[in-house]
Coordinates of C-alpha atoms and ligand atoms in Angstrom, one line a residue:
X186 CA 16.5 16.7 8.0
X187 CA 17.5 20.2 9.2
X188 CA 15.4 21.8 12.1
X189 CA 15.6 24.8 14.4
X190 CA 15.5 23.7 17.9
X191 CA 15.5 25.2 21.4
X192 CA 16.7 23.4 24.6
X193 CA 16.1 26.4 26.8
X194 CA 14.1 29.6 26.6
X195 CA 15.6 33.0 26.0
X196 CA 16.6 35.4 23.2
X197 CA 17.1 34.6 19.6
X198 CA 20.5 33.0 20.5
X199 CA 18.8 29.9 22.0
X200 CA 17.7 28.8 18.6
X201 CA 20.1 26.2 17.1
X202 CA 20.2 24.5 13.7
X203 CA 20.1 20.7 14.3
X204 CA 20.3 17.6 12.2
X205 CA 17.3 15.3 13.2
X206 CA 15.7 12.1 11.9
X207 CA 12.9 12.6 9.4
X208 CA 9.9 11.1 11.2
X209 CA 7.4 8.5 9.6
X210 CA 3.6 9.0 9.9
X211 CA 1.5 7.1 12.4
X212 CA -2.2 6.6 12.1
X213 CA -4.1 9.8 11.1
X214 CA -0.7 11.6 10.4
X215 CA 0.9 13.1 7.3
X216 CA 4.5 14.0 6.6
X217 CA 4.7 17.4 4.9
X218 CA 7.9 18.2 3.0
X219 CA 8.2 22.1 3.5
X220 CA 8.7 24.6 0.6
X221 CA 8.2 27.7 2.7
X222 CA 7.8 28.5 6.4
X223 CA 5.7 31.3 8.1
X224 CA 7.3 33.5 10.7
X225 CA 4.9 34.5 13.5
X226 CA 5.1 36.6 16.6
X227 CA 3.8 33.5 18.6
X228 CA 7.2 31.9 17.7
X229 CA 8.9 34.5 19.8
X230 CA 6.6 33.9 22.7
X231 CA 7.4 30.2 22.6
X232 CA 11.1 30.9 22.3
X233 CA 11.1 33.4 25.2
X234 CA 9.0 31.2 27.4
X235 CA 5.9 33.5 27.6
X236 CA 4.0 30.5 26.1
X237 CA 5.5 27.4 27.7
X238 CA 6.6 24.4 25.6
X239 CA 7.9 21.0 26.5
X240 CA 11.7 21.3 25.7
X241 CA 13.7 20.5 23.7
X242 CA 11.4 21.5 20.9
X243 CA 11.4 22.4 17.3
X244 CA 9.9 26.0 17.0
X245 CA 7.5 27.2 14.3
X246 CA 3.7 27.0 13.9
X247 CA 3.0 27.4 10.1
X248 CA 4.3 26.0 6.8
X249 CA 3.3 25.1 3.2
X250 CA 4.6 22.2 1.2
X251 CA 3.8 18.8 -0.4
X252 CA 2.4 15.6 1.3
X253 CA 5.3 13.2 1.2
X254 CA 3.8 10.2 3.1
X255 CA 0.6 9.4 5.0
X256 CA -0.3 7.0 7.8
X257 CA -3.0 4.5 8.2
X258 CA -6.6 5.8 7.9
X259 CA -5.7 9.1 6.2
X260 CA -8.2 10.2 3.5
X261 CA -8.3 13.9 3.9
X262 CA -5.1 14.3 1.9
X263 CA -3.0 12.1 -0.4
X264 CA 0.7 11.8 -1.4
X265 CA 1.5 14.8 -3.7
X266 CA -1.1 17.2 -2.4
X267 CA 0.0 20.8 -2.1
X268 CA -1.0 21.8 1.6
X269 CA -0.4 24.2 4.4
X270 CA -1.1 24.3 8.1
X271 CA -1.4 26.7 11.0
X272 CA -1.0 26.5 14.8
X273 CA 0.9 23.2 14.8
X274 CA 4.3 22.8 16.4
X275 CA 7.5 21.9 14.6
X276 CA 7.3 24.1 11.5
X277 CA 10.9 25.4 11.6
X278 CA 12.2 22.3 9.7
X279 CA 12.6 20.8 6.2
X280 CA 9.6 18.5 6.9
X281 CA 7.0 18.0 9.7
X282 CA 4.7 15.3 10.9
X283 CA 1.1 16.7 11.4
X284 CA -2.4 15.5 12.0
X285 CA -3.7 15.1 8.5
X286 CA -7.1 16.6 9.2
X287 CA -5.4 19.9 10.2
X288 CA -4.1 20.3 6.7
X289 CA -5.5 23.0 4.3
X290 CA -5.3 22.0 0.5
X291 CA -3.9 24.8 -1.6
X292 CA -5.6 26.1 -4.8
X293 CA -3.2 26.1 -7.8
X294 CA -3.2 30.0 -7.7
X295 CA -1.8 30.1 -4.1
X296 CA 2.0 29.7 -4.1
X297 CA 3.8 28.0 -1.3
X298 CA 5.3 31.3 -0.2
X299 CA 1.9 32.9 -0.1
X300 CA 0.4 30.0 1.8
X301 CA 3.2 30.2 4.3
X302 CA 2.6 34.0 4.7
X303 CA -1.2 33.8 5.3
X304 CA -2.3 30.4 6.7
X305 CA -1.9 31.4 10.3
X306 CA -2.1 35.1 9.9
X307 CA -4.9 35.0 7.4
X308 CA -7.1 32.4 9.2
X309 CA -6.7 34.8 12.3
X310 CA -7.8 37.7 10.2
X311 CA -10.9 35.6 9.0
X312 CA -12.2 35.0 12.5
X313 CA -11.5 38.5 13.6
X314 CA -13.4 39.8 10.6
X315 CA -16.2 37.2 10.2
X316 CA -16.7 35.3 13.5
X317 CA -15.9 37.5 16.5
X318 CA -18.4 40.3 16.2
X319 CA -21.1 41.2 13.7
X320 CA -19.8 44.4 12.0
X321 CA -21.8 46.4 9.6
X322 CA -20.8 48.5 6.6
X323 CA -19.9 52.1 7.8
X324 CA -18.8 50.9 11.3
X325 CA -15.5 52.3 12.5
X326 CA -12.8 50.1 14.1
X327 CA -9.3 50.6 15.4
X328 CA -6.5 48.1 14.3
X329 CA -3.2 48.2 16.1
X330 CA 0.0 47.1 14.2
X331 CA -2.0 47.7 11.0
X332 CA 1.1 47.2 8.8
X333 CA 2.1 43.8 10.5
X334 CA 1.5 40.3 9.2
X335 CA -2.0 39.8 10.7
X336 CA -2.6 43.6 10.7
X337 CA -2.2 44.1 6.9
X338 CA -4.5 41.2 6.1
X339 CA -7.1 42.3 8.7
X340 CA -7.2 46.0 7.6
X341 CA -7.6 45.1 3.8
X342 CA -10.4 42.6 4.6
X343 CA -12.2 45.0 6.8
X344 CA -11.9 47.8 4.2
X345 CA -13.2 45.3 1.6
X346 CA -16.3 44.9 3.6
X347 CA -16.9 48.6 3.9
X348 CA -15.7 48.9 7.6
X349 CA -13.9 52.1 8.2
X350 CA -10.4 51.4 9.7
X351 CA -8.3 53.6 11.8
X352 CA -4.8 52.0 11.7
X353 CA -2.0 52.4 14.3
X354 CA 1.6 52.0 13.1
X355 CA 5.1 52.5 14.3
X356 CA 6.6 54.8 11.6
X357 CA 5.7 57.2 8.8
X358 CA 6.9 54.7 6.2
X359 CA 4.4 52.2 7.6
X360 CA 1.7 54.8 7.6
X361 CA 2.2 55.3 3.9
X362 CA 1.8 51.6 3.4
X363 CA -1.5 51.2 5.4
X364 CA -3.1 54.1 3.7
X365 CA -2.7 52.2 0.4
X366 CA -4.1 49.2 2.2
X367 CA -7.4 51.0 2.8
X368 CA -6.9 52.6 6.2
X369 CA -9.2 55.7 6.2
X370 CA -7.2 57.2 9.0
X371 CA -3.7 56.5 10.4
X372 CA -2.2 57.1 13.8
X373 CA 1.5 56.9 14.2
X374 CA 2.1 55.6 17.7
X375 CA 4.0 57.8 20.1
X376 CA 3.0 60.8 18.0
X377 CA 0.3 62.6 20.1
X378 CA -2.4 61.0 22.4
X379 CA -4.0 57.9 20.8
X380 CA -7.3 58.3 22.5
X381 CA -7.7 62.0 21.7
X382 CA -6.9 61.2 17.9
X383 CA -9.5 58.4 17.9
X384 CA -12.1 60.6 19.5
X385 CA -11.3 63.3 16.9
X386 CA -11.7 60.8 14.0
X387 CA -15.1 59.6 15.4
X388 CA -16.8 62.9 16.3
X389 CA -16.2 62.0 20.0
X390 CA -18.0 58.7 19.9
X391 CA -15.1 56.2 19.8
X392 CA -14.9 52.9 17.7
X393 CA -17.1 49.9 17.7
X394 CA -14.2 47.3 18.0
X395 CA -10.5 47.7 18.8
X396 CA -8.2 44.9 17.5
X397 CA -5.3 45.0 19.9
X398 CA -2.3 42.7 19.4
X399 CA 0.3 45.0 21.0
X400 CA -1.0 44.3 24.6
X401 CA 0.8 45.9 27.6
X402 CA 1.7 49.2 25.9
X403 CA -1.8 49.8 24.4
X404 CA -4.6 48.0 26.3
X405 CA -5.6 50.9 28.5
X406 CA -5.7 53.4 25.5
X407 CA -7.7 50.7 23.6
X408 CA -10.3 50.6 26.3
X409 CA -10.6 54.4 26.3
X410 CA -10.9 54.4 22.5
X411 CA -14.2 52.4 22.4
X412 CA -17.7 53.6 21.9
X413 CA -20.4 52.6 24.4
X414 CA -20.9 48.9 24.5
X415 CA -17.9 48.5 22.1
X416 CA -15.7 45.3 22.0
X417 CA -12.0 45.1 22.9
X418 CA -10.4 42.2 21.2
X419 CA -7.1 41.6 22.9
X420 CA -5.4 39.1 20.7
X421 CA -1.7 39.4 21.2
X422 CA 1.2 40.6 23.4
X423 CA 3.8 42.1 21.1
X424 CA 4.9 44.6 23.8
X425 CA 4.3 42.1 26.7
X426 CA 1.1 40.7 28.3
X427 CA -1.4 43.3 29.2
X428 CA -2.3 44.1 33.0
X429 CA -5.5 42.6 34.2
X430 CA -8.7 44.4 33.6
X431 CA -11.2 44.8 36.4
X432 CA -14.9 44.5 35.5
X433 CA -15.4 48.0 36.9
X434 CA -13.2 49.4 34.2
X435 CA -15.5 48.0 31.6
X436 CA -18.6 49.7 33.2
X437 CA -16.8 53.0 33.7
X438 CA -15.6 53.2 30.1
X439 CA -19.1 52.6 28.7
X440 CA -20.4 49.0 29.4
X441 CA -17.7 47.5 27.3
X442 CA -17.0 43.9 26.2
X443 CA -13.6 42.4 26.5
X444 CA -12.4 39.1 24.8
X445 CA -9.1 37.3 24.6
X446 CA -9.5 34.9 21.7
X447 CA -7.2 32.3 20.1
X448 CA -7.4 30.8 16.6
X449 CA -7.8 27.2 17.8
X450 CA -11.0 28.0 19.6
X451 CA -12.5 29.6 16.5
X452 CA -11.6 27.0 14.0
X453 CA -12.1 23.8 15.8
X454 CA -13.7 21.3 13.2
X455 CA -12.2 20.3 9.8
X456 CA -15.4 21.9 8.2
X457 CA -14.7 25.2 10.1
X458 CA -11.1 25.2 8.9
X459 CA -12.1 24.4 5.3
X460 CA -14.8 27.2 5.3
X461 CA -12.3 29.8 6.7
X462 CA -9.6 28.7 4.3
X463 CA -12.1 29.0 1.4
X464 CA -12.9 32.5 2.6
X465 CA -9.3 33.5 2.9
X466 CA -8.1 32.1 -0.4
X467 CA -11.2 33.7 -2.0
X468 CA -10.4 37.2 -1.0
X469 CA -6.7 36.8 -1.9
X470 CA -7.5 35.2 -5.4
X471 CA -10.1 37.9 -6.1
X472 CA -7.5 40.7 -5.3
X473 CA -9.6 42.0 -2.5
X474 CA -6.7 41.3 -0.2
X475 CA -3.1 41.6 -1.3
X476 CA -0.4 39.5 0.3
X477 CA 2.6 41.7 1.3
X478 CA 5.6 39.4 1.9
X479 CA 7.8 42.2 3.3
X480 CA 10.9 40.1 3.9
X481 CA 12.3 36.6 3.7
X482 CA 15.2 34.8 5.4
X483 CA 16.8 31.4 4.9
X484 CA 15.7 28.9 7.7
X485 CA 19.3 28.8 8.9
X486 CA 19.2 32.6 9.5
X487 CA 16.0 32.5 11.7
X488 CA 17.9 34.4 14.6
X489 CA 18.0 37.5 12.3
X490 CA 14.2 37.0 11.5
X491 CA 13.2 37.0 15.2
X492 CA 15.4 40.0 15.9
X493 CA 13.7 42.0 13.1
X494 CA 10.2 40.9 14.1
X495 CA 10.6 41.7 17.8
X496 CA 12.2 45.1 17.0
X497 CA 9.2 46.0 14.9
X498 CA 11.4 46.3 11.8
X499 CA 9.2 44.1 9.5
X500 CA 6.2 44.9 7.3
X501 CA 3.5 42.6 6.2
X502 CA 4.3 38.9 6.5
X503 CA 7.8 37.3 6.9
X504 CA 8.7 34.0 5.3
X505 CA 11.5 31.5 6.0
X506 CA 12.9 29.8 2.9
X507 CA 14.3 26.3 2.9
Ligands
NAP727 N1 -4.9 35.2 19.3 C1 -4.7 34.8 18.0 O1 -5.4 34.0 17.6 C2 -3.5 35.2 17.3 C3 -3.2 34.6 16.1 C4 -2.0 35.1 15.3 C5 -1.4 36.2 15.8 N2 -1.7 36.7 16.9 C6 -1.0 38.0 17.5 O2 -1.1 39.0 16.5 C7 0.0 39.8 16.6 C8 0.6 40.0 15.2 O3 1.4 38.9 14.9 P1 2.3 38.9 13.6 O4 3.0 37.6 13.6 O5 1.4 39.3 12.5 O6 3.3 40.1 14.0 P2 3.4 41.6 13.3 O7 2.3 42.3 13.6 O8 4.0 41.5 12.0 O9 4.5 42.2 14.3 C9 4.2 42.8 15.5 C10 4.1 44.3 15.2 O10 3.6 44.9 16.5 C11 4.0 46.2 16.6 N3 4.4 46.6 17.9 C12 3.9 47.6 18.7 N4 4.6 47.6 19.8 C13 5.6 46.7 19.8 C14 6.6 46.3 20.7 N5 6.7 46.9 21.9 N6 7.4 45.3 20.3 C15 7.2 44.7 19.1 N7 6.3 45.0 18.3 C16 5.5 46.1 18.6 C17 5.1 46.5 15.5 O11 4.4 47.3 14.5 P3 4.6 48.9 14.5 O12 6.0 49.1 14.2 O13 3.8 49.3 13.3 O14 4.0 49.3 15.8 C18 5.4 45.1 15.0 O15 5.8 45.1 13.6 C19 0.9 39.3 17.7 O16 0.7 39.9 18.9 C20 0.5 37.8 17.8 O17 0.7 37.3 19.0 C21 -2.8 36.3 17.7

């Protein structure tokens, strides 16, 4: 089968199309034949070496397809099931061997492309919305990269629950998009002072939660945008890893909370994954959250996909086709 592998870390050029043996499932494993593959910013961190991997490695963390074979003792899925998965290595390939209990079964109404676009990004949005902090109707929050893969799902889901979202985006075109997604206010980054604009939109109070996936470039402004006893959720590094935060900075900015969460610490058990997937597919199938697949590339053209994602040229989710 074809797979995108790296033998060393670096820019998009380190990714090579390789012909590899299709593996056979061992106990507890399933072989999934991919129909669509999700592109995620984490793939770029693994390629660049920010998140270390044992090399050589097949990149990719998310895909959707059909179970083609199962190993001994597998009863969570059967041959022929339509499934997807998130946060498992080896997704940039025509098929992948995964732990069967990590698979999510797809409702008929969810296409492979949609599943590849939302399993990792949407389960992330689910824990950010439902598990990390108890928000109430009418609370105001700040979402960075609101037009991005996670950001567009997160924004719509928060809006659906009656949370007032201030979205931050890179361009006027993205500002237009997130207004339609339900952002009550939009800030175009690098146009004016972010903290001042947040304070103006909140009568000087600041926001209850900041969801910051940009990292290095935004963390300090994020801290200063919070209300007293607000929460900074630093969940990504699109501009590079943020500088360390001293505990005193938290007290000086209003007795703040800071967390740095990852998906695999929020969805640990099969039941937690099933509940989160049910909630995610529920909001998508009800129409409360619309899935925007902004762009697709053939798997073989993954270098162009990484270049576009890292340059901030994508909107919504990106999918690799087989
Ligand atoms: N912790 C977790 O559990 C978890 C899980 C999934 C994803 N994540 C994180 O969530 C974030 C979003 O992931 P995604 O796959 O959906 O990507 P994405 O948001 O679609 O793409 C990243 C966006 O970040 C913005 N950005 C701002 N400054 C940037 C810079 N210097 N370089 C590049 N982009 C910049 C760009 O939007 P604008 O042009 O609008 O600024 C860009 O489109 C990533 O940081 C990822 O690591 C975390």
